[in-house]
Amino acid sequence: MHRRHGNLLCAPSDLLRFLGCLHATWLDLKALNEPLERAADDPQMALIQDHGHAHERAFLDDLKARYTVTAIPADTALEDRAQATREALQSGVQVIYQATLLQPPWHGHADFLWRVETPDAPGGFAYEPVDTKLARHASARHAIQLACYADLLAAEQGATPRDMHLVLGDGSWEALRFAGIAYYWRRARARFEAYLADPPAVSHPEPVPACPLCPWRERCRAEWVDRDHLTQVADIRRGQIAKLRSAGIDTVAALAAQDESARVPGMADGTFARLRTQAALQVRGREA
């Protein structure tokens, strides 16, 4: 997410972050107007990205050996790359590599666009998006990303792609029907755009599965310490936090202070006792 010519420009990754954590999007917006420190790149994630790039290059080499491939230069301005992509779409080349699709407020960089014969499309052909992934099978995140590319591509070529494709880690292809994901993609996009148009004045982080790879993770951890957030209790789960809050217990100190006779609706007594004991140990450790 960034501002270009004064306007907000979003990518599929921004939507995926929003779907995983509203607070991350809130911080993304805040960072547009003031400098915010981000966490250092995760070495493991960098290694995975390197493997992903190698997988993409190997697939590109295979395509070049069999088809005509037009590569969009990566070292030019966004608008120039989008225009080069439009010209490649009109040329009818079999494969377009690193296509830039620009329809503000959205843009995307598809790994590949693949030509398919489509009698109803202008010129009798159209393109479908293809992405390379190290995964063994398609995920919801992959589908959302490809759906964004498909929607942008439809606006460019005047024909909606029927299928979207993944080249998986073992080299196999998996096709996803755009019509099967279009409704969910458009509803998610509408929710995201509504949030961007009217974000809350205040937001607080909650632990989610995406936390370990989020650039805001260190900032959120610091806030959890300041707020004495229950997520600091060792081995606690999100569902357990919700039950404790429903019972009026919303900090580590409050949990540690519970009497042994206390009960939490929907939580086994043994589980509550374990969490209470763990919280008490952590509070005593802080005070030592």
PDB file of C-alpha atoms in Angstrom:
ATOM      1  CA  MET A   1       0.000   0.000   0.000  1.00  0.00           C
ATOM      2  CA  HIS A   2       1.353   3.405  -0.929  1.00  0.00           C
ATOM      3  CA  ARG A   3       0.336   6.790  -2.238  1.00  0.00           C
ATOM      4  CA  ARG A   4       0.950   7.591  -5.879  1.00  0.00           C
ATOM      5  CA  HIS A   5       0.171  11.027  -7.273  1.00  0.00           C
ATOM      6  CA  GLY A   6      -1.702  11.728  -4.043  1.00  0.00           C
ATOM      7  CA  ASN A   7      -3.982   8.711  -4.284  1.00  0.00           C
ATOM      8  CA  LEU A   8      -3.918   5.407  -2.444  1.00  0.00           C
ATOM      9  CA  LEU A   9      -2.756   2.431  -4.485  1.00  0.00           C
ATOM     10  CA  CYS A  10      -3.352  -1.106  -3.195  1.00  0.00           C
ATOM     11  CA  ALA A  11      -2.117  -4.581  -4.098  1.00  0.00           C
ATOM     12  CA  PRO A  12      -3.465  -8.078  -3.392  1.00  0.00           C
ATOM     13  CA  SER A  13      -1.006  -8.421  -0.487  1.00  0.00           C
ATOM     14  CA  ASP A  14      -2.670  -5.440   1.205  1.00  0.00           C
ATOM     15  CA  LEU A  15      -6.065  -7.126   1.031  1.00  0.00           C
ATOM     16  CA  LEU A  16      -4.623 -10.393   2.340  1.00  0.00           C
ATOM     17  CA  ARG A  17      -3.086  -8.574   5.293  1.00  0.00           C
ATOM     18  CA  PHE A  18      -6.436  -6.922   6.020  1.00  0.00           C
ATOM     19  CA  LEU A  19      -8.225 -10.267   5.981  1.00  0.00           C
ATOM     20  CA  GLY A  20      -5.688 -11.607   8.453  1.00  0.00           C
ATOM     21  CA  CYS A  21      -5.522  -8.606  10.796  1.00  0.00           C
ATOM     22  CA  LEU A  22      -7.401  -5.291  10.746  1.00  0.00           C
ATOM     23  CA  HIS A  23      -4.801  -3.736  13.033  1.00  0.00           C
ATOM     24  CA  ALA A  24      -2.012  -4.416  10.527  1.00  0.00           C
ATOM     25  CA  THR A  25      -3.956  -2.454   7.914  1.00  0.00           C
ATOM     26  CA  TRP A  26      -4.541   0.319  10.448  1.00  0.00           C
ATOM     27  CA  LEU A  27      -0.777   0.539  10.968  1.00  0.00           C
ATOM     28  CA  ASP A  28      -0.181   0.437   7.198  1.00  0.00           C
ATOM     29  CA  LEU A  29      -2.400   3.502   6.857  1.00  0.00           C
ATOM     30  CA  LYS A  30      -0.735   5.230   9.796  1.00  0.00           C
ATOM     31  CA  ALA A  31       2.688   4.622   8.241  1.00  0.00           C
ATOM     32  CA  LEU A  32       1.634   6.568   5.144  1.00  0.00           C
ATOM     33  CA  ASN A  33       1.612   9.750   7.217  1.00  0.00           C
ATOM     34  CA  GLU A  34       4.335   9.197   9.802  1.00  0.00           C
ATOM     35  CA  PRO A  35       7.492   7.096  10.074  1.00  0.00           C
ATOM     36  CA  LEU A  36       6.915   3.818  11.934  1.00  0.00           C
ATOM     37  CA  GLU A  37       9.633   1.310  12.698  1.00  0.00           C
ATOM     38  CA  ARG A  38       9.137  -2.091  11.121  1.00  0.00           C
ATOM     39  CA  ALA A  39      10.543  -5.413  12.263  1.00  0.00           C
ATOM     40  CA  ALA A  40      13.668  -6.692  10.534  1.00  0.00           C
ATOM     41  CA  ASP A  41      13.196  -9.174   7.700  1.00  0.00           C
ATOM     42  CA  ASP A  42      12.829 -12.741   8.912  1.00  0.00           C
ATOM     43  CA  PRO A  43      15.789 -14.864   7.660  1.00  0.00           C
ATOM     44  CA  GLN A  44      13.600 -17.935   7.224  1.00  0.00           C
ATOM     45  CA  MET A  45      11.112 -15.964   5.165  1.00  0.00           C
ATOM     46  CA  ALA A  46      13.949 -14.585   3.028  1.00  0.00           C
ATOM     47  CA  LEU A  47      15.140 -18.146   2.381  1.00  0.00           C
ATOM     48  CA  ILE A  48      11.648 -19.219   1.335  1.00  0.00           C
ATOM     49  CA  GLN A  49      11.439 -16.231  -1.016  1.00  0.00           C
ATOM     50  CA  ASP A  50      14.770 -17.190  -2.587  1.00  0.00           C
ATOM     51  CA  HIS A  51      13.449 -20.695  -3.244  1.00  0.00           C
ATOM     52  CA  GLY A  52      10.291 -19.172  -4.677  1.00  0.00           C
ATOM     53  CA  HIS A  53      12.262 -16.991  -7.075  1.00  0.00           C
ATOM     54  CA  ALA A  54      14.301 -20.011  -8.177  1.00  0.00           C
ATOM     55  CA  HIS A  55      11.058 -21.923  -8.854  1.00  0.00           C
ATOM     56  CA  GLU A  56       9.751 -19.006 -10.911  1.00  0.00           C
ATOM     57  CA  ARG A  57      12.982 -18.723 -12.927  1.00  0.00           C
ATOM     58  CA  ALA A  58      12.982 -22.451 -13.671  1.00  0.00           C
ATOM     59  CA  PHE A  59       9.418 -22.234 -14.969  1.00  0.00           C
ATOM     60  CA  LEU A  60      10.319 -19.163 -17.031  1.00  0.00           C
ATOM     61  CA  ASP A  61      13.275 -20.999 -18.605  1.00  0.00           C
ATOM     62  CA  ASP A  62      10.999 -23.902 -19.504  1.00  0.00           C
ATOM     63  CA  LEU A  63       8.488 -21.556 -21.165  1.00  0.00           C
ATOM     64  CA  LYS A  64      11.212 -19.747 -23.117  1.00  0.00           C
ATOM     65  CA  ALA A  65      12.367 -23.059 -24.534  1.00  0.00           C
ATOM     66  CA  ARG A  66       8.920 -23.755 -25.980  1.00  0.00           C
ATOM     67  CA  TYR A  67       7.086 -20.471 -26.520  1.00  0.00           C
ATOM     68  CA  THR A  68       7.534 -16.820 -27.366  1.00  0.00           C
ATOM     69  CA  VAL A  69       7.750 -14.888 -24.091  1.00  0.00           C
ATOM     70  CA  THR A  70       7.498 -11.118 -23.662  1.00  0.00           C
ATOM     71  CA  ALA A  71       9.081  -9.906 -20.422  1.00  0.00           C
ATOM     72  CA  ILE A  72       7.919  -6.579 -18.956  1.00  0.00           C
ATOM     73  CA  PRO A  73      10.946  -4.540 -17.764  1.00  0.00           C
ATOM     74  CA  ALA A  74      11.046  -4.265 -13.983  1.00  0.00           C
ATOM     75  CA  ASP A  75      13.226  -1.157 -13.850  1.00  0.00           C
ATOM     76  CA  THR A  76      10.767   1.358 -15.325  1.00  0.00           C
ATOM     77  CA  ALA A  77       7.972   3.474 -13.867  1.00  0.00           C
ATOM     78  CA  LEU A  78       4.743   1.760 -12.866  1.00  0.00           C
ATOM     79  CA  GLU A  79       2.717   3.469 -15.598  1.00  0.00           C
ATOM     80  CA  ASP A  80       5.311   2.512 -18.233  1.00  0.00           C
ATOM     81  CA  ARG A  81       5.197  -1.117 -17.123  1.00  0.00           C
ATOM     82  CA  ALA A  82       1.405  -1.089 -17.271  1.00  0.00           C
ATOM     83  CA  GLN A  83       1.501   0.371 -20.785  1.00  0.00           C
ATOM     84  CA  ALA A  84       4.062  -2.213 -21.894  1.00  0.00           C
ATOM     85  CA  THR A  85       1.746  -4.910 -20.557  1.00  0.00           C
ATOM     86  CA  ARG A  86      -1.197  -3.483 -22.528  1.00  0.00           C
ATOM     87  CA  GLU A  87       0.873  -3.546 -25.702  1.00  0.00           C
ATOM     88  CA  ALA A  88       1.916  -7.142 -25.030  1.00  0.00           C
ATOM     89  CA  LEU A  89      -1.726  -8.109 -24.499  1.00  0.00           C
ATOM     90  CA  GLN A  90      -2.631  -6.639 -27.877  1.00  0.00           C
ATOM     91  CA  SER A  91       0.280  -8.376 -29.618  1.00  0.00           C
ATOM     92  CA  GLY A  92      -1.056 -11.853 -28.934  1.00  0.00           C
ATOM     93  CA  VAL A  93       2.236 -13.274 -27.698  1.00  0.00           C
ATOM     94  CA  GLN A  94       1.851 -16.658 -25.980  1.00  0.00           C
ATOM     95  CA  VAL A  95       3.322 -15.668 -22.585  1.00  0.00           C
ATOM     96  CA  ILE A  96       3.759 -12.337 -20.805  1.00  0.00           C
ATOM     97  CA  TYR A  97       6.204 -12.378 -17.900  1.00  0.00           C
ATOM     98  CA  GLN A  98       5.957 -10.019 -14.901  1.00  0.00           C
ATOM     99  CA  ALA A  99       2.838  -8.338 -16.231  1.00  0.00           C
ATOM    100  CA  THR A 100       1.857  -5.089 -14.525  1.00  0.00           C
ATOM    101  CA  LEU A 101      -1.892  -4.546 -14.248  1.00  0.00           C
ATOM    102  CA  LEU A 102      -2.982  -1.067 -13.186  1.00  0.00           C
ATOM    103  CA  GLN A 103      -6.556  -0.005 -12.506  1.00  0.00           C
ATOM    104  CA  PRO A 104      -6.416   2.527  -9.606  1.00  0.00           C
ATOM    105  CA  PRO A 105      -6.866   2.099  -6.708  1.00  0.00           C
ATOM    106  CA  TRP A 106      -5.604  -1.421  -7.493  1.00  0.00           C
ATOM    107  CA  HIS A 107      -2.514  -2.777  -9.162  1.00  0.00           C
ATOM    108  CA  GLY A 108      -0.788  -6.135  -9.348  1.00  0.00           C
ATOM    109  CA  HIS A 109       2.235  -7.866 -10.809  1.00  0.00           C
ATOM    110  CA  ALA A 110       1.269 -11.258 -12.163  1.00  0.00           C
ATOM    111  CA  ASP A 111       4.110 -13.744 -12.596  1.00  0.00           C
ATOM    112  CA  PHE A 112       2.776 -14.772 -15.998  1.00  0.00           C
ATOM    113  CA  LEU A 113      -0.157 -14.183 -18.318  1.00  0.00           C
ATOM    114  CA  TRP A 114      -0.998 -17.177 -20.515  1.00  0.00           C
ATOM    115  CA  ARG A 115      -2.767 -16.853 -23.875  1.00  0.00           C
ATOM    116  CA  VAL A 116      -5.857 -18.982 -24.466  1.00  0.00           C
ATOM    117  CA  GLU A 117      -8.004 -19.168 -27.575  1.00  0.00           C
ATOM    118  CA  THR A 118     -11.363 -17.568 -26.833  1.00  0.00           C
ATOM    119  CA  PRO A 119     -13.635 -17.009 -29.866  1.00  0.00           C
ATOM    120  CA  ASP A 120     -15.889 -14.566 -27.973  1.00  0.00           C
ATOM    121  CA  ALA A 121     -12.971 -12.309 -26.945  1.00  0.00           C
ATOM    122  CA  PRO A 122     -11.665  -9.424 -29.063  1.00  0.00           C
ATOM    123  CA  GLY A 123      -9.238 -10.898 -31.604  1.00  0.00           C
ATOM    124  CA  GLY A 124     -10.288 -14.445 -30.724  1.00  0.00           C
ATOM    125  CA  PHE A 125      -7.880 -14.813 -27.810  1.00  0.00           C
ATOM    126  CA  ALA A 126      -7.493 -13.698 -24.206  1.00  0.00           C
ATOM    127  CA  TYR A 127      -5.119 -14.156 -21.298  1.00  0.00           C
ATOM    128  CA  GLU A 128      -5.341 -15.888 -17.936  1.00  0.00           C
ATOM    129  CA  PRO A 129      -3.106 -15.246 -14.902  1.00  0.00           C
ATOM    130  CA  VAL A 130      -0.507 -17.822 -13.840  1.00  0.00           C
ATOM    131  CA  ASP A 131       1.471 -17.661 -10.588  1.00  0.00           C
ATOM    132  CA  THR A 132       4.259 -19.902  -9.345  1.00  0.00           C
ATOM    133  CA  LYS A 133       4.061 -21.119  -5.746  1.00  0.00           C
ATOM    134  CA  LEU A 134       6.164 -23.531  -3.725  1.00  0.00           C
ATOM    135  CA  ALA A 135       3.026 -24.948  -2.089  1.00  0.00           C
ATOM    136  CA  ARG A 136       1.691 -28.440  -2.781  1.00  0.00           C
ATOM    137  CA  HIS A 137      -1.860 -27.247  -3.382  1.00  0.00           C
ATOM    138  CA  ALA A 138      -3.826 -24.033  -3.797  1.00  0.00           C
ATOM    139  CA  SER A 139      -4.872 -22.053  -0.725  1.00  0.00           C
ATOM    140  CA  ALA A 140      -7.491 -19.354  -0.160  1.00  0.00           C
ATOM    141  CA  ARG A 141      -4.707 -16.752  -0.175  1.00  0.00           C
ATOM    142  CA  HIS A 142      -3.550 -17.913  -3.596  1.00  0.00           C
ATOM    143  CA  ALA A 143      -7.109 -17.751  -4.911  1.00  0.00           C
ATOM    144  CA  ILE A 144      -7.630 -14.187  -3.663  1.00  0.00           C
ATOM    145  CA  GLN A 145      -4.364 -13.021  -5.207  1.00  0.00           C
ATOM    146  CA  LEU A 146      -5.170 -14.595  -8.561  1.00  0.00           C
ATOM    147  CA  ALA A 147      -8.735 -13.250  -8.481  1.00  0.00           C
ATOM    148  CA  CYS A 148      -7.375  -9.731  -8.135  1.00  0.00           C
ATOM    149  CA  TYR A 149      -5.171 -10.283 -11.179  1.00  0.00           C
ATOM    150  CA  ALA A 150      -8.099 -11.765 -13.097  1.00  0.00           C
ATOM    151  CA  ASP A 151     -10.336  -8.783 -12.337  1.00  0.00           C
ATOM    152  CA  LEU A 152      -7.629  -6.314 -13.358  1.00  0.00           C
ATOM    153  CA  LEU A 153      -6.928  -8.324 -16.477  1.00  0.00           C
ATOM    154  CA  ALA A 154     -10.614  -8.357 -17.439  1.00  0.00           C
ATOM    155  CA  ALA A 155     -10.625  -4.560 -17.406  1.00  0.00           C
ATOM    156  CA  GLU A 156      -7.531  -4.465 -19.619  1.00  0.00           C
ATOM    157  CA  GLN A 157      -8.497  -7.013 -22.279  1.00  0.00           C
ATOM    158  CA  GLY A 158     -12.297  -6.722 -22.318  1.00  0.00           C
ATOM    159  CA  ALA A 159     -12.794 -10.409 -21.465  1.00  0.00           C
ATOM    160  CA  THR A 160     -12.999 -12.070 -18.057  1.00  0.00           C
ATOM    161  CA  PRO A 161     -10.541 -14.949 -17.628  1.00  0.00           C
ATOM    162  CA  ARG A 162     -12.330 -18.243 -17.162  1.00  0.00           C
ATOM    163  CA  ASP A 163      -9.502 -19.863 -15.232  1.00  0.00           C
ATOM    164  CA  MET A 164      -6.608 -18.838 -13.025  1.00  0.00           C
ATOM    165  CA  HIS A 165      -3.552 -21.054 -12.688  1.00  0.00           C
ATOM    166  CA  LEU A 166      -0.938 -22.048 -10.138  1.00  0.00           C
ATOM    167  CA  VAL A 167       2.328 -23.785 -10.952  1.00  0.00           C
ATOM    168  CA  LEU A 168       3.000 -25.669  -7.722  1.00  0.00           C
ATOM    169  CA  GLY A 169       6.268 -26.641  -6.101  1.00  0.00           C
ATOM    170  CA  ASP A 170       6.342 -30.042  -7.794  1.00  0.00           C
ATOM    171  CA  GLY A 171       5.836 -28.456 -11.233  1.00  0.00           C
ATOM    172  CA  SER A 172       2.193 -29.457 -11.580  1.00  0.00           C
ATOM    173  CA  TRP A 173      -0.508 -27.021 -12.702  1.00  0.00           C
ATOM    174  CA  GLU A 174      -3.669 -26.371 -10.722  1.00  0.00           C
ATOM    175  CA  ALA A 175      -6.511 -24.431 -12.331  1.00  0.00           C
ATOM    176  CA  LEU A 176      -9.031 -22.396 -10.348  1.00  0.00           C
ATOM    177  CA  ARG A 177     -12.291 -21.232 -11.913  1.00  0.00           C
ATOM    178  CA  PHE A 178     -12.577 -17.449 -11.505  1.00  0.00           C
ATOM    179  CA  ALA A 179     -16.359 -17.624 -11.200  1.00  0.00           C
ATOM    180  CA  GLY A 180     -15.938 -19.813  -8.120  1.00  0.00           C
ATOM    181  CA  ILE A 181     -14.005 -17.160  -6.192  1.00  0.00           C
ATOM    182  CA  ALA A 182     -15.229 -13.906  -7.783  1.00  0.00           C
ATOM    183  CA  TYR A 183     -18.089 -13.283  -5.315  1.00  0.00           C
ATOM    184  CA  TYR A 184     -15.892 -13.762  -2.247  1.00  0.00           C
ATOM    185  CA  TRP A 185     -13.081 -11.684  -3.764  1.00  0.00           C
ATOM    186  CA  ARG A 186     -15.401  -8.784  -4.546  1.00  0.00           C
ATOM    187  CA  ARG A 187     -17.027  -8.830  -1.118  1.00  0.00           C
ATOM    188  CA  ALA A 188     -13.603  -8.895   0.551  1.00  0.00           C
ATOM    189  CA  ARG A 189     -12.436  -6.061  -1.676  1.00  0.00           C
ATOM    190  CA  ALA A 190     -15.524  -4.003  -0.797  1.00  0.00           C
ATOM    191  CA  ARG A 191     -14.925  -4.519   2.939  1.00  0.00           C
ATOM    192  CA  PHE A 192     -11.301  -3.515   2.544  1.00  0.00           C
ATOM    193  CA  GLU A 193     -12.079  -0.394   0.530  1.00  0.00           C
ATOM    194  CA  ALA A 194     -14.757   0.623   3.062  1.00  0.00           C
ATOM    195  CA  TYR A 195     -12.199   0.280   5.875  1.00  0.00           C
ATOM    196  CA  LEU A 196      -9.669   2.385   3.979  1.00  0.00           C
ATOM    197  CA  ALA A 197     -12.274   5.088   3.384  1.00  0.00           C
ATOM    198  CA  ASP A 198     -13.198   5.314   7.069  1.00  0.00           C
ATOM    199  CA  PRO A 199     -10.613   3.700   9.369  1.00  0.00           C
ATOM    200  CA  PRO A 200     -11.177   3.814  13.136  1.00  0.00           C
ATOM    201  CA  ALA A 201      -9.449   6.539  15.129  1.00  0.00           C
ATOM    202  CA  VAL A 202      -7.928   3.950  17.474  1.00  0.00           C
ATOM    203  CA  SER A 203      -6.928   0.315  16.992  1.00  0.00           C
ATOM    204  CA  HIS A 204      -5.309  -2.282  19.237  1.00  0.00           C
ATOM    205  CA  PRO A 205      -3.562  -5.493  18.177  1.00  0.00           C
ATOM    206  CA  GLU A 206      -4.812  -8.989  18.854  1.00  0.00           C
ATOM    207  CA  PRO A 207      -2.733 -12.136  18.226  1.00  0.00           C
ATOM    208  CA  VAL A 208      -3.475 -13.850  14.906  1.00  0.00           C
ATOM    209  CA  PRO A 209      -1.747 -16.617  12.926  1.00  0.00           C
ATOM    210  CA  ALA A 210      -0.068 -14.058  10.658  1.00  0.00           C
ATOM    211  CA  CYS A 211       1.771 -12.349  13.543  1.00  0.00           C
ATOM    212  CA  PRO A 212       5.159 -14.113  13.168  1.00  0.00           C
ATOM    213  CA  LEU A 213       5.696 -12.751   9.644  1.00  0.00           C
ATOM    214  CA  CYS A 214       4.088  -9.330  10.074  1.00  0.00           C
ATOM    215  CA  PRO A 215       6.376  -6.271   9.810  1.00  0.00           C
ATOM    216  CA  TRP A 216       4.516  -4.752  12.779  1.00  0.00           C
ATOM    217  CA  ARG A 217       5.035  -7.736  15.110  1.00  0.00           C
ATOM    218  CA  GLU A 218       7.574  -6.046  17.400  1.00  0.00           C
ATOM    219  CA  ARG A 219       5.378  -2.987  17.776  1.00  0.00           C
ATOM    220  CA  CYS A 220       2.387  -5.136  18.696  1.00  0.00           C
ATOM    221  CA  ARG A 221       4.380  -7.189  21.210  1.00  0.00           C
ATOM    222  CA  ALA A 222       5.474  -4.002  22.937  1.00  0.00           C
ATOM    223  CA  GLU A 223       1.867  -2.884  23.186  1.00  0.00           C
ATOM    224  CA  TRP A 224       0.831  -6.256  24.643  1.00  0.00           C
ATOM    225  CA  VAL A 225       3.442  -5.786  27.357  1.00  0.00           C
ATOM    226  CA  ASP A 226       2.206  -2.260  28.076  1.00  0.00           C
ATOM    227  CA  ARG A 227      -1.418  -3.440  28.266  1.00  0.00           C
ATOM    228  CA  ASP A 228      -0.560  -6.615  30.194  1.00  0.00           C
ATOM    229  CA  HIS A 229      -2.373  -8.510  27.430  1.00  0.00           C
ATOM    230  CA  LEU A 230      -3.428 -12.083  28.134  1.00  0.00           C
ATOM    231  CA  THR A 231      -1.548 -13.294  25.065  1.00  0.00           C
ATOM    232  CA  GLN A 232       1.592 -13.153  27.226  1.00  0.00           C
ATOM    233  CA  VAL A 233       0.402 -16.146  29.259  1.00  0.00           C
ATOM    234  CA  ALA A 234       2.396 -19.154  28.053  1.00  0.00           C
ATOM    235  CA  ASP A 235       0.477 -21.573  25.792  1.00  0.00           C
ATOM    236  CA  ILE A 236      -2.782 -19.618  25.976  1.00  0.00           C
ATOM    237  CA  ARG A 237      -5.098 -19.837  22.968  1.00  0.00           C
ATOM    238  CA  ARG A 238      -7.220 -17.163  21.324  1.00  0.00           C
ATOM    239  CA  GLY A 239     -10.438 -18.939  22.243  1.00  0.00           C
ATOM    240  CA  GLN A 240      -9.350 -19.094  25.876  1.00  0.00           C
ATOM    241  CA  ILE A 241      -8.566 -15.367  25.864  1.00  0.00           C
ATOM    242  CA  ALA A 242     -12.081 -14.674  24.578  1.00  0.00           C
ATOM    243  CA  LYS A 243     -13.648 -16.762  27.359  1.00  0.00           C
ATOM    244  CA  LEU A 244     -11.565 -15.075  30.030  1.00  0.00           C
ATOM    245  CA  ARG A 245     -12.532 -11.642  28.745  1.00  0.00           C
ATOM    246  CA  SER A 246     -16.189 -12.612  28.756  1.00  0.00           C
ATOM    247  CA  ALA A 247     -15.718 -13.401  32.437  1.00  0.00           C
ATOM    248  CA  GLY A 248     -14.196  -9.955  33.061  1.00  0.00           C
ATOM    249  CA  ILE A 249     -10.570 -11.154  33.154  1.00  0.00           C
ATOM    250  CA  ASP A 250      -8.593  -9.138  30.619  1.00  0.00           C
ATOM    251  CA  THR A 251      -4.995  -8.885  31.918  1.00  0.00           C
ATOM    252  CA  VAL A 252      -2.317 -11.271  33.116  1.00  0.00           C
ATOM    253  CA  ALA A 253      -2.423  -9.669  36.566  1.00  0.00           C
ATOM    254  CA  ALA A 254      -6.208 -10.079  36.766  1.00  0.00           C
ATOM    255  CA  LEU A 255      -5.901 -13.750  35.836  1.00  0.00           C
ATOM    256  CA  ALA A 256      -3.164 -14.325  38.402  1.00  0.00           C
ATOM    257  CA  ALA A 257      -5.323 -12.735  41.108  1.00  0.00           C
ATOM    258  CA  GLN A 258      -8.280 -15.096  40.616  1.00  0.00           C
ATOM    259  CA  ASP A 259      -9.368 -17.162  43.594  1.00  0.00           C
ATOM    260  CA  GLU A 260      -9.114 -20.936  43.283  1.00  0.00           C
ATOM    261  CA  SER A 261     -12.885 -21.156  43.556  1.00  0.00           C
ATOM    262  CA  ALA A 262     -13.427 -18.927  40.506  1.00  0.00           C
ATOM    263  CA  ARG A 263     -14.970 -20.428  37.375  1.00  0.00           C
ATOM    264  CA  VAL A 264     -15.033 -19.307  33.737  1.00  0.00           C
ATOM    265  CA  PRO A 265     -18.102 -20.268  31.671  1.00  0.00           C
ATOM    266  CA  GLY A 266     -17.226 -22.651  28.867  1.00  0.00           C
ATOM    267  CA  MET A 267     -13.738 -23.400  30.190  1.00  0.00           C
ATOM    268  CA  ALA A 268     -12.753 -26.617  31.950  1.00  0.00           C
ATOM    269  CA  ASP A 269     -11.738 -26.112  35.569  1.00  0.00           C
ATOM    270  CA  GLY A 270      -8.389 -27.792  34.936  1.00  0.00           C
ATOM    271  CA  THR A 271      -7.635 -25.478  32.023  1.00  0.00           C
ATOM    272  CA  PHE A 272      -8.533 -22.402  34.047  1.00  0.00           C
ATOM    273  CA  ALA A 273      -6.378 -23.593  36.940  1.00  0.00           C
ATOM    274  CA  ARG A 274      -3.422 -24.146  34.630  1.00  0.00           C
ATOM    275  CA  LEU A 275      -3.719 -20.709  33.056  1.00  0.00           C
ATOM    276  CA  ARG A 276      -4.198 -19.040  36.448  1.00  0.00           C
ATOM    277  CA  THR A 277      -1.109 -20.789  37.829  1.00  0.00           C
ATOM    278  CA  GLN A 278       0.965 -19.845  34.790  1.00  0.00           C
ATOM    279  CA  ALA A 279      -0.137 -16.212  35.030  1.00  0.00           C
ATOM    280  CA  ALA A 280       0.747 -16.139  38.747  1.00  0.00           C
ATOM    281  CA  LEU A 281       4.221 -17.506  38.003  1.00  0.00           C
ATOM    282  CA  GLN A 282       4.772 -14.847  35.353  1.00  0.00           C
ATOM    283  CA  VAL A 283       3.578 -12.035  37.630  1.00  0.00           C
ATOM    284  CA  ARG A 284       5.883 -13.207  40.412  1.00  0.00           C
ATOM    285  CA  GLY A 285       8.748 -13.403  37.904  1.00  0.00           C
ATOM    286  CA  ARG A 286       8.163  -9.812  36.876  1.00  0.00           C
ATOM    287  CA  GLU A 287       8.129  -8.645  40.471  1.00  0.00           C
ATOM    288  CA  ALA A 288      11.282 -10.530  41.477  1.00  0.00           C
TER     289      ALA A 288
END
